[in-house]
Tab-separated table of C-alpha atoms and ligand atoms in Angstrom:
chain	number	residue	atom	x	y	z
A	116	MET	CA	92.407	122.720	122.160
A	117	LYS	CA	94.587	125.309	120.041
A	118	PRO	CA	93.255	125.700	116.164
A	119	SER	CA	96.412	124.884	115.316
A	120	THR	CA	96.245	121.563	117.383
A	121	LEU	CA	93.012	120.503	116.651
A	122	ARG	CA	94.033	121.348	112.798
A	123	ARG	CA	96.902	118.681	113.075
A	124	LYS	CA	95.004	116.182	115.013
A	125	SER	CA	92.245	115.689	112.156
A	126	ARG	CA	95.283	115.958	109.872
A	127	ALA	CA	96.611	112.753	111.692
A	128	LEU	CA	92.939	111.364	111.785
A	129	LYS	CA	92.297	111.694	108.272
A	130	ALA	CA	95.604	110.379	107.355
A	131	ALA	CA	94.782	107.342	109.406
A	132	ALA	CA	91.430	106.893	108.281
A	133	ALA	CA	92.712	107.283	104.771
A	134	ALA	CA	95.619	104.308	105.233
A	135	ALA	CA	92.921	102.205	107.080
A	136	LEU	CA	90.911	102.284	103.854
A	137	VAL	CA	93.315	101.984	101.377
A	138	PHE	CA	95.557	99.287	103.688
A	139	PRO	CA	93.127	97.271	105.926
A	140	THR	CA	95.932	95.323	107.563
A	141	ALA	CA	98.257	97.779	108.798
A	142	CYS	CA	101.330	95.437	110.509
A	143	HIS	CA	101.300	92.665	107.649
A	144	ALA	CA	100.734	93.030	104.208
A	145	ALA	CA	98.269	91.281	102.805
A	146	THR	CA	98.725	88.520	100.278
A	147	SER	CA	95.670	88.883	98.030
A	148	GLY	CA	92.884	91.533	97.761
A	149	ASN	CA	90.713	93.003	95.265
A	150	PHE	CA	90.487	96.357	93.374
A	151	SER	CA	88.618	98.153	90.836
A	152	ILE	CA	89.420	100.016	87.737
A	153	LEU	CA	87.244	102.756	85.447
A	154	SER	CA	87.995	103.685	82.088
A	155	MET	CA	86.186	106.881	81.006
A	156	ASN	CA	86.797	109.250	78.123
A	157	VAL	CA	85.003	112.407	79.664
A	158	ALA	CA	84.666	114.506	76.524
A	159	GLY	CA	86.515	117.476	77.666
A	160	LEU	CA	87.141	119.206	74.571
A	161	PRO	CA	86.446	122.812	74.680
A	162	ALA	CA	82.037	122.671	73.793
A	163	PHE	CA	83.258	124.985	70.613
A	164	LEU	CA	85.295	122.274	69.249
A	165	ASN	CA	83.592	119.348	70.089
A	166	GLY	CA	80.168	118.968	71.884
A	167	ASN	CA	80.540	115.567	71.618
A	168	ASP	CA	76.493	115.130	71.008
A	169	VAL	CA	76.188	115.494	74.843
A	170	PRO	CA	73.842	117.644	76.157
A	171	GLY	CA	73.922	120.204	78.854
A	172	ASP	CA	76.795	122.290	80.041
A	173	LYS	CA	80.314	120.492	80.349
A	174	ALA	CA	81.657	122.306	83.138
A	175	THR	CA	78.592	120.874	85.049
A	176	ASN	CA	78.864	117.338	83.642
A	177	HIS	CA	82.589	117.142	84.997
A	178	LYS	CA	81.774	118.271	88.460
A	179	LEU	CA	78.942	115.342	88.173
A	180	ILE	CA	81.349	113.130	87.034
A	181	GLY	CA	84.014	113.835	89.925
A	182	GLN	CA	81.259	113.532	92.296
A	183	LYS	CA	80.238	109.768	90.924
A	184	PHE	CA	83.905	108.559	90.979
A	185	ASN	CA	83.668	108.941	94.570
A	186	GLU	CA	79.916	108.035	95.096
A	187	TYR	CA	80.578	104.319	93.331
A	188	GLY	CA	84.164	103.724	95.455
A	189	TYR	CA	86.328	103.305	92.136
A	190	ASP	CA	89.985	102.114	93.188
A	191	VAL	CA	91.932	103.429	90.078
A	192	ILE	CA	90.033	105.494	87.202
A	193	HIS	CA	91.889	106.553	84.064
A	194	VAL	CA	90.150	109.497	82.117
A	195	GLN	CA	90.736	110.190	78.515
A	196	GLU	CA	89.974	113.930	76.947
A	197	ASP	CA	90.361	115.755	80.492
A	198	PHE	CA	91.343	118.866	78.729
A	199	ASN	CA	89.401	121.869	79.428
A	200	TYR	CA	86.919	120.972	82.101
A	201	HIS	CA	90.066	119.627	84.254
A	202	ALA	CA	89.598	121.619	87.246
A	203	HIS	CA	85.399	121.339	87.161
A	204	LEU	CA	86.043	117.348	87.576
A	205	TYR	CA	88.740	117.542	90.154
A	206	SER	CA	86.833	119.859	92.194
A	207	THR	CA	84.201	117.469	93.400
A	208	ASN	CA	86.600	114.504	93.599
A	209	THR	CA	87.810	113.282	96.626
A	210	HIS	CA	90.334	110.449	95.545
A	211	PRO	CA	93.406	110.927	97.427
A	212	HIS	CA	95.960	110.601	95.056
A	213	ARG	CA	95.670	112.140	91.500
A	214	THR	CA	97.954	113.230	88.723
A	215	PRO	CA	98.469	116.776	87.819
A	216	THR	CA	96.952	118.076	84.311
A	217	SER	CA	99.159	118.045	81.318
A	218	GLY	CA	96.931	121.272	80.220
A	219	GLY	CA	93.802	122.177	78.017
A	220	VAL	CA	93.602	121.731	74.484
A	221	PRO	CA	96.596	122.324	72.392
A	222	LEU	CA	99.093	121.854	75.247
A	223	GLY	CA	97.825	118.178	77.236
A	224	SER	CA	97.114	114.816	76.302
A	225	GLY	CA	93.619	115.045	78.207
A	226	LEU	CA	95.458	111.765	80.178
A	227	ASN	CA	94.617	111.646	84.141
A	228	THR	CA	94.147	108.872	86.880
A	229	LEU	CA	92.900	109.338	89.879
A	230	SER	CA	93.403	106.484	92.761
A	231	ARG	CA	92.564	105.567	96.278
A	232	HIS	CA	96.482	103.870	95.996
A	233	PRO	CA	99.370	105.992	96.015
A	234	TYR	CA	101.762	105.705	92.863
A	235	LEU	CA	105.098	106.515	91.697
A	236	ASP	CA	107.775	107.179	88.872
A	237	PHE	CA	104.716	108.735	87.117
A	238	ARG	CA	105.591	109.368	83.298
A	239	ARG	CA	104.023	110.775	79.874
A	240	ILE	CA	105.283	109.265	76.938
A	241	LYS	CA	103.789	111.016	73.556
A	242	TRP	CA	102.953	108.780	70.298
A	243	ASN	CA	105.353	108.659	67.753
A	244	THR	CA	102.772	108.901	64.878
A	245	CYS	CA	99.565	110.410	64.483
A	246	SER	CA	97.317	111.160	61.782
A	247	ASN	CA	95.001	114.070	61.044
A	248	GLN	CA	93.024	112.397	58.450
A	249	ASP	CA	89.780	111.457	59.820
A	250	SER	CA	90.470	113.608	63.127
A	251	ALA	CA	92.501	116.016	64.391
A	252	ASP	CA	94.605	113.588	66.281
A	253	CYS	CA	97.976	115.749	65.786
A	254	LEU	CA	96.161	118.880	67.618
A	255	THR	CA	96.878	117.771	71.028
A	256	PRO	CA	100.106	115.672	71.874
A	257	LYS	CA	98.113	112.051	72.746
A	258	GLY	CA	99.794	109.177	74.043
A	259	PHE	CA	99.995	106.958	77.110
A	260	THR	CA	100.871	107.238	80.850
A	261	PHE	CA	102.922	105.006	82.940
A	262	MET	CA	102.628	104.811	86.948
A	263	ARG	CA	103.664	101.860	89.193
A	264	VAL	CA	100.913	101.961	91.901
A	265	ALA	CA	100.979	100.268	95.366
A	266	LEU	CA	98.214	97.929	95.854
A	267	ALA	CA	99.356	96.838	99.106
A	268	THR	CA	101.785	97.413	101.523
A	269	ASP	CA	102.881	96.930	105.376
A	270	SER	CA	103.414	99.665	107.791
A	271	SER	CA	107.364	99.354	107.502
A	272	SER	CA	106.952	99.418	103.678
A	273	SER	CA	109.307	95.994	103.921
A	274	SER	CA	106.238	94.284	101.870
A	275	THR	CA	104.429	95.772	98.906
A	276	VAL	CA	102.386	94.818	95.872
A	277	TYR	CA	102.803	97.286	92.953
A	278	ALA	CA	101.002	96.578	89.599
A	279	ASP	CA	102.239	98.730	86.419
A	280	PHE	CA	99.610	100.750	85.179
A	281	TYR	CA	98.850	102.266	82.004
A	282	ASN	CA	96.667	104.918	80.739
A	283	LEU	CA	96.264	105.602	76.842
A	284	HIS	CA	93.942	107.713	73.957
A	285	ALA	CA	94.865	105.870	70.548
A	286	ASP	CA	94.592	108.028	67.233
A	287	ALA	CA	90.953	107.870	66.097
A	288	GLY	CA	89.206	107.535	62.374
A	289	VAL	CA	88.954	105.058	60.557
A	290	SER	CA	90.856	106.071	56.799
A	291	SER	CA	93.893	103.819	56.245
A	292	ALA	CA	96.157	106.556	57.516
A	293	ASP	CA	94.577	106.311	61.142
A	294	LEU	CA	94.607	102.626	61.008
A	295	VAL	CA	98.379	102.814	60.404
A	296	ALA	CA	99.384	105.395	62.850
A	297	ARG	CA	97.016	103.444	65.599
A	298	GLN	CA	98.593	99.832	64.895
A	299	ASP	CA	101.604	102.010	65.649
A	300	ASN	CA	100.482	103.441	69.006
A	301	VAL	CA	99.879	100.019	70.088
A	302	ARG	CA	103.010	98.445	68.858
A	303	GLN	CA	104.851	101.765	70.908
A	304	LEU	CA	102.778	100.653	73.996
A	305	ALA	CA	103.723	96.726	73.848
A	306	GLU	CA	107.252	98.024	73.458
A	307	TYR	CA	107.305	100.309	76.190
A	308	ILE	CA	105.541	97.724	78.142
A	309	THR	CA	107.893	94.970	77.451
A	310	ARG	CA	111.239	97.182	78.373
A	311	TRP	CA	109.540	99.247	81.352
A	312	SER	CA	107.060	96.200	82.935
A	313	ALA	CA	109.397	93.472	83.026
A	314	GLY	CA	108.727	91.260	86.423
A	315	ASN	CA	105.779	93.500	86.982
A	316	ALA	CA	102.035	92.898	86.750
A	317	VAL	CA	100.226	95.134	84.228
A	318	VAL	CA	96.769	96.948	83.837
A	319	VAL	CA	96.472	98.758	80.409
A	320	TYR	CA	93.163	100.600	79.971
A	321	GLY	CA	91.859	103.712	78.000
A	322	ASP	CA	90.518	104.868	75.165
A	323	PHE	CA	91.759	102.454	72.283
A	324	ASN	CA	89.353	103.935	69.527
A	325	SER	CA	89.630	100.225	68.453
A	326	ARG	CA	87.219	97.061	67.796
A	327	TYR	CA	88.127	93.637	67.040
A	328	SER	CA	85.125	93.848	65.133
A	329	ARG	CA	86.527	96.441	63.027
A	330	GLY	CA	89.056	94.710	60.166
A	331	GLY	CA	91.997	96.890	60.330
A	332	ASP	CA	92.077	97.293	64.004
A	333	THR	CA	94.833	94.564	64.429
A	334	GLY	CA	96.731	96.302	66.902
A	335	ILE	CA	94.729	95.344	69.797
A	336	ARG	CA	95.262	91.374	68.827
A	337	THR	CA	98.702	91.776	69.076
A	338	LEU	CA	97.982	92.262	72.775
A	339	LEU	CA	96.386	89.161	72.966
A	340	ALA	CA	98.981	87.331	71.084
A	341	ALA	CA	101.924	89.142	73.203
A	342	GLY	CA	99.763	87.065	76.566
A	343	MET	CA	97.750	90.005	77.599
A	344	ARG	CA	94.185	88.965	78.664
A	345	ASP	CA	90.828	91.377	77.906
A	346	PRO	CA	88.343	90.997	80.755
A	347	TRP	CA	85.458	91.802	77.934
A	348	VAL	CA	86.684	88.715	75.756
A	349	GLU	CA	86.974	86.697	79.029
A	350	LEU	CA	83.738	87.350	80.854
A	351	ARG	CA	81.268	88.525	78.162
A	352	ARG	CA	82.398	86.815	75.230
A	353	ASP	CA	82.998	83.268	76.639
A	354	GLY	CA	86.848	83.856	75.937
A	355	ARG	CA	85.992	84.233	71.933
A	356	VAL	CA	87.338	87.197	70.302
A	357	PRO	CA	85.064	88.963	67.945
A	358	ALA	CA	86.068	88.048	63.998
A	359	PRO	CA	86.538	91.370	61.625
A	360	GLY	CA	83.385	92.310	60.471
A	361	GLU	CA	81.399	91.044	63.187
A	362	GLU	CA	80.069	94.185	64.033
A	363	ASP	CA	77.836	94.643	67.441
A	364	ALA	CA	79.093	98.133	68.552
A	365	CYS	CA	77.264	99.573	71.783
A	366	GLY	CA	75.174	102.279	72.137
A	367	ASN	CA	74.858	104.418	75.028
A	368	PRO	CA	74.088	104.109	77.852
A	369	VAL	CA	74.035	100.492	77.637
A	370	ALA	CA	72.984	97.594	80.325
A	371	GLY	CA	75.771	96.941	82.483
A	372	ASP	CA	76.174	93.302	81.255
A	373	ALA	CA	75.361	93.929	77.537
A	374	ARG	CA	77.590	92.245	75.419
A	375	CYS	CA	78.051	94.589	72.812
A	376	GLU	CA	81.410	96.096	71.889
A	377	THR	CA	83.137	99.416	72.469
A	378	VAL	CA	86.164	101.353	71.546
A	379	ASP	CA	87.532	101.639	75.340
A	380	LYS	CA	89.194	98.481	76.325
A	381	VAL	CA	91.016	96.941	79.040
A	382	PHE	CA	94.065	94.236	79.158
A	383	TYR	CA	96.067	92.867	82.020
A	384	ARG	CA	98.762	90.456	82.871
A	385	SER	CA	100.214	88.708	85.806
A	386	GLY	CA	103.959	88.942	86.799
A	387	PRO	CA	105.971	86.947	88.999
A	388	LEU	CA	105.591	88.763	92.198
A	389	VAL	CA	101.920	88.831	91.648
A	390	GLY	CA	98.880	87.194	89.812
A	391	LEU	CA	95.733	89.045	88.377
A	392	LYS	CA	92.360	87.626	87.460
A	393	ALA	CA	89.652	89.623	86.108
A	394	ARG	CA	86.056	89.042	88.123
A	395	GLU	CA	83.885	91.089	86.678
A	396	PHE	CA	83.277	93.428	83.875
A	397	ALA	CA	80.727	96.276	83.512
A	398	TYR	CA	79.395	99.038	81.738
A	399	ASP	CA	78.853	101.844	83.887
A	400	GLY	CA	76.805	104.498	81.335
A	401	LEU	CA	73.559	103.991	83.445
A	402	ARG	CA	75.726	105.111	86.717
A	403	PHE	CA	76.823	108.406	84.825
A	404	LEU	CA	73.689	110.328	84.079
A	405	GLN	CA	72.793	113.651	84.295
A	406	ALA	CA	70.125	115.357	86.574
A	407	ASP	CA	67.622	114.404	84.467
A	408	GLY	CA	68.466	110.595	85.278
A	409	LYS	CA	68.179	110.152	81.158
A	410	SER	CA	70.926	112.130	79.722
A	411	VAL	CA	74.202	110.662	79.254
A	412	LEU	CA	77.413	112.696	80.928
A	413	SER	CA	79.849	111.582	78.391
A	414	ASP	CA	79.667	110.309	74.821
A	415	HIS	CA	81.815	107.317	76.139
A	416	ASN	CA	80.006	104.255	78.312
A	417	PRO	CA	82.632	104.023	81.030
A	418	VAL	CA	84.072	100.432	81.374
A	419	ARG	CA	84.731	98.854	85.217
A	420	VAL	CA	86.503	95.988	85.859
A	421	GLU	CA	86.980	94.287	89.089
A	422	LEU	CA	89.896	92.371	89.589
A	423	SER	CA	91.422	90.497	92.551
A	424	TRP	CA	95.374	89.865	93.128
A	425	GLU	CA	97.201	87.291	94.768
A	426	GLY	CA	100.976	87.743	95.966
A	427	SER	CA	102.959	84.767	94.833
A	428	ARG	CA	103.966	81.970	97.205
A	429	LYS	CA	107.844	82.123	95.827
A	430	LEU	CA	108.765	85.948	95.723
A	431	ARG	CA	107.821	88.972	97.118
A	432	GLN	CA	109.306	92.668	97.201
A	433	SER	CA	109.700	95.624	99.455
A	434	ALA	CA	108.626	99.240	98.654
A	435	LEU	CA	110.526	100.826	96.301
A	436	PHE	CA	113.115	103.564	97.561
A	437	GLY	CA	115.425	106.502	95.773
A	438	GLY	CA	114.767	108.564	93.216
A	439	GLU	CA	112.545	108.276	90.001
A	440	GLY	CA	115.216	107.773	87.706
A	441	GLU	CA	113.959	109.811	84.647
A	442	GLY	CA	116.265	108.630	81.495
A	443	ALA	CA	117.221	105.416	83.836
A	444	ALA	CA	116.793	101.853	82.906
A	445	TRP	CA	114.346	99.345	84.653
A	446	PHE	CA	115.251	96.376	85.818
A	447	SER	CA	113.539	93.030	87.660
A	448	ASP	CA	115.262	89.816	89.110
A	449	ALA	CA	112.018	88.610	89.162
A	450	VAL	CA	112.254	87.933	85.657
A	451	GLY	CA	115.180	85.401	86.447
A	452	LEU	CA	114.698	84.677	90.189
A	453	GLU	CA	111.206	83.357	88.765
A	454	ARG	CA	112.964	80.253	87.122
A	455	VAL	CA	115.278	79.059	90.203
A	456	ASP	CA	113.792	76.523	92.974
A	457	LYS	CA	114.259	77.973	96.524
A	458	PRO	CA	116.780	80.394	95.641
A	459	ARG	CA	120.037	80.689	97.882
A	460	VAL	CA	122.600	83.686	98.138
A	461	ALA	CA	126.283	82.849	97.803
A	462	VAL	CA	127.812	86.327	97.515
A	463	VAL	CA	126.665	89.771	97.857
A	464	ARG	CA	128.453	92.532	96.124
A	465	PHE	CA	128.315	96.478	96.606
A	466	ARG	CA	129.940	99.061	94.665
A	467	GLY	CA	129.897	102.545	96.194
A	468	ALA	CA	131.943	105.661	97.482
A	469	SER	CA	130.478	109.000	97.860
A	470	ARG	CA	127.137	107.694	96.476
A	471	LEU	CA	125.867	103.918	95.930
A	472	ASP	CA	127.166	103.165	92.172
A	473	GLY	CA	126.019	99.313	91.846
A	474	VAL	CA	124.640	96.120	93.717
A	475	GLY	CA	124.744	92.787	92.781
A	476	LEU	CA	124.817	89.028	93.977
A	477	THR	CA	125.646	85.787	92.871
A	478	LEU	CA	123.284	82.621	93.506
A	479	ARG	CA	124.503	79.228	94.827
A	480	SER	CA	122.567	77.870	91.510
A	481	GLY	CA	124.958	79.889	89.244
A	482	GLU	CA	122.584	83.069	88.488
A	483	VAL	CA	124.319	86.760	88.379
A	484	PHE	CA	122.458	89.626	89.100
A	485	LYS	CA	124.000	92.995	88.522
A	486	HIS	CA	122.969	96.507	88.376
A	487	GLY	CA	124.408	99.729	88.237
A	488	GLY	CA	127.673	101.562	87.155
A	489	SER	CA	131.536	100.522	88.021
A	490	GLY	CA	132.252	103.588	89.641
A	491	GLY	CA	133.184	103.167	93.605
A	492	ASN	CA	134.918	100.307	95.519
A	493	GLU	CA	133.757	96.941	95.252
A	494	VAL	CA	133.089	95.094	98.510
A	495	ALA	CA	131.794	91.307	99.310
A	496	LEU	CA	130.551	89.216	101.520
A	497	THR	CA	130.438	85.494	101.222
A	498	LEU	CA	127.610	83.960	103.343
A	499	GLY	CA	127.438	81.148	105.295
A	500	GLU	CA	126.511	77.763	104.887
A	501	ALA	CA	123.212	78.799	107.411
A	502	GLU	CA	123.433	81.904	106.669
A	503	TYR	CA	120.605	84.127	105.081
A	504	TRP	CA	120.491	88.238	103.803
A	505	THR	CA	117.638	89.219	106.325
A	506	GLU	CA	117.847	92.975	106.391
A	507	ALA	CA	118.799	95.854	104.335
A	508	GLU	CA	118.724	99.738	104.715
A	509	LEU	CA	119.127	102.532	102.220
A	510	CYS	CA	119.612	106.128	102.468
A	511	LYS	CA	119.128	108.402	99.733
A	512	GLY	CA	120.343	112.313	98.463
A	513	GLU	CA	120.438	114.822	95.682
A	514	LYS	CA	122.910	114.925	93.287
A	515	SER	CA	122.622	117.219	89.927
A	516	GLY	CA	118.911	118.168	91.378
A	517	LYS	CA	118.124	114.210	90.795
A	518	VAL	CA	117.301	111.897	93.558
A	519	ARG	CA	119.289	108.563	93.680
A	520	ASN	CA	120.123	106.220	96.403
A	521	PHE	CA	123.568	107.113	98.350
A	522	TYR	CA	123.881	104.012	101.178
A	523	ILE	CA	123.114	100.683	101.359
A	524	ARG	CA	124.056	98.432	104.411
A	525	ALA	CA	123.177	94.705	104.314
A	526	ALA	CA	122.938	92.766	107.506
A	527	THR	CA	122.216	88.452	107.798
A	528	SER	CA	120.890	86.193	109.910
A	529	ALA	CA	124.195	85.480	111.393
A	530	GLY	CA	124.274	89.156	112.251
A	531	ARG	CA	127.110	90.341	109.913
A	532	THR	CA	126.961	93.257	107.466
A	533	LEU	CA	128.149	95.239	104.416
A	534	ALA	CA	128.032	98.606	103.572
A	535	ALA	CA	128.885	100.630	100.574
A	536	GLY	CA	128.601	104.514	99.834
A	537	THR	CA	127.527	107.544	102.179
A	538	ARG	CA	124.872	107.590	104.559
A	539	THR	CA	122.621	110.356	104.587
A	540	ARG	CA	119.635	111.469	106.782
A	541	ASP	CA	116.938	110.163	104.648
A	542	CYS	CA	117.039	106.250	105.260
A	543	ALA	CA	114.861	103.259	105.337
A	544	THR	CA	115.058	99.364	106.539
A	545	PHE	CA	113.612	96.751	104.881
A	546	ARG	CA	113.373	93.437	106.820
A	547	ALA	CA	112.338	89.885	104.927
A	548	PRO	CA	109.153	88.705	106.401
A	549	SER	CA	109.563	86.209	108.780
A	550	GLY	CA	110.789	82.810	107.089
A	551	TRP	CA	111.775	85.034	103.877
A	552	HIS	CA	115.163	85.853	103.249
A	553	ILE	CA	116.754	88.626	100.278
A	554	VAL	CA	117.443	87.020	97.155
A	555	GLY	CA	117.396	90.165	94.507
A	556	PHE	CA	116.253	93.541	93.541
A	557	VAL	CA	114.288	95.512	91.395
A	558	GLY	CA	114.955	99.277	90.621
A	559	GLN	CA	116.352	101.776	88.159
A	560	ASP	CA	119.596	102.265	87.573
A	561	GLY	CA	122.014	103.846	85.010
A	562	ASP	CA	125.655	104.449	86.224
A	563	GLU	CA	124.410	104.607	89.426
A	564	MET	CA	121.639	103.453	91.652
A	565	ASP	CA	118.934	105.507	91.311
A	566	GLN	CA	115.912	103.586	92.861
A	567	LEU	CA	116.170	100.170	94.162
A	568	ALA	CA	113.912	97.387	96.013
A	569	PHE	CA	114.749	94.286	97.640
A	570	VAL	CA	113.197	90.808	96.173
A	571	TYR	CA	112.423	88.184	98.769
A	572	ALA	CA	112.253	84.516	98.721
A	573	PRO	CA	111.266	81.561	101.334
A	574	MET	CA	113.928	80.423	103.376
B	826	NAG	C1	87.373	89.668	96.631
B	826	NAG	O1	86.234	89.972	96.157
B	826	NAG	C2	85.263	88.543	96.308
B	826	NAG	C3	84.004	88.680	95.738
B	826	NAG	O2	83.371	89.945	96.271
B	826	NAG	C4	85.118	87.940	97.752
B	826	NAG	O3	84.731	86.738	97.568
B	826	NAG	C5	86.547	87.711	98.362
B	826	NAG	O4	86.585	87.599	99.853
B	826	NAG	C6	87.625	89.081	98.013
B	826	NAG	N1	88.900	89.357	98.742
B	826	NAG	C7	89.493	89.895	99.561
B	826	NAG	C8	91.261	89.552	99.772
B	826	NAG	O5	89.197	90.787	99.959
């Protein structure tokens, strides 16, 4: 074989192996599964600024951390303080989906994600408030990151399971200015989740710099009040949140099953499309030791949680298609559909001309879903008594440097179609799983349809 053929073959083999690893069932999307997450502050400030009381050379330590991420098979890892030794961390690590660094000190946020699952729509958001009172939190643009992770998908992307993942590094310190800044950080994050993750399951983990047992750290309590769950509280504390002043701070490292509290926290919630449940909580500090088998690699205990997910029996969705829609708004009909028993579509409506301007539908029960702008021409299809919308095709293209959807075509169980916009050469077809039909949309819109996916319900 010519070397080029060999290379191609080995690339194809690697891709197949990676796909098999991530999605064990290639044809049908799995309806349940497990995944592990790790949150680790890797102490990557330049050594001359902060030695983090960790012995050894930070470059060597980061290489070892990257390697241990592979060794223990974590699915989605969030790191904080991944600043000036980032290249070393990634040099030994083999997770196939990783965020590009935003830079060392003082340019970057230190937040990165290393994942075995593909993700979409990655973005970095800076905190509105910081305080330099106890530590130099305003030195770097700290904040949080967002990404939509595909936990499972079938070979045609007709069925995909997403969860929204947030990484963060909140303001440090215990002065009153720090407490105020940190409360504002968590409030900003919670508001963002409400808006940007409507209809989706959420996992948020990172360095909150917060402890329930510290009286002023009220931010994390508001997350619980808003319906988030903390696996440490659920699995280590029998569901009881520590009272302010009930100090039990962790050493480093501690035993995996220790009950003590750390500032690195995990929160999660289910959505109408997928349920999440934490099965195991562990401190993994003993896995992250230097070559001497004693010294830690970071001044933070890494936190691991094993979660399981289960697809709803009433709603599913396709993969998202189109552009990432910088500046657009997120919408999800799953929120409204969750309240409808056996939804049936009465009328499908599209708007389009040179591109796709809008999509919508009316359910027989009266709900109206409508997305996008008012440009283009409207076309509509009224479904018959025994007719279901079962297939959709989307085509995307680029306009003013932004990718968005240009075309949509719907096909029904009776063989009728409805189309709007202009076809491109970059298209995908989504088919409702056997026995299911299309009843709504999720995606990002503005004046036009940036990104789109279809929500299915059983017939
Ligand atoms: C998830 O993990 C649990 C415990 O190890 C196991 O019993 C279960 O079968 C797993 N579920 C899937 C879908 O792999």
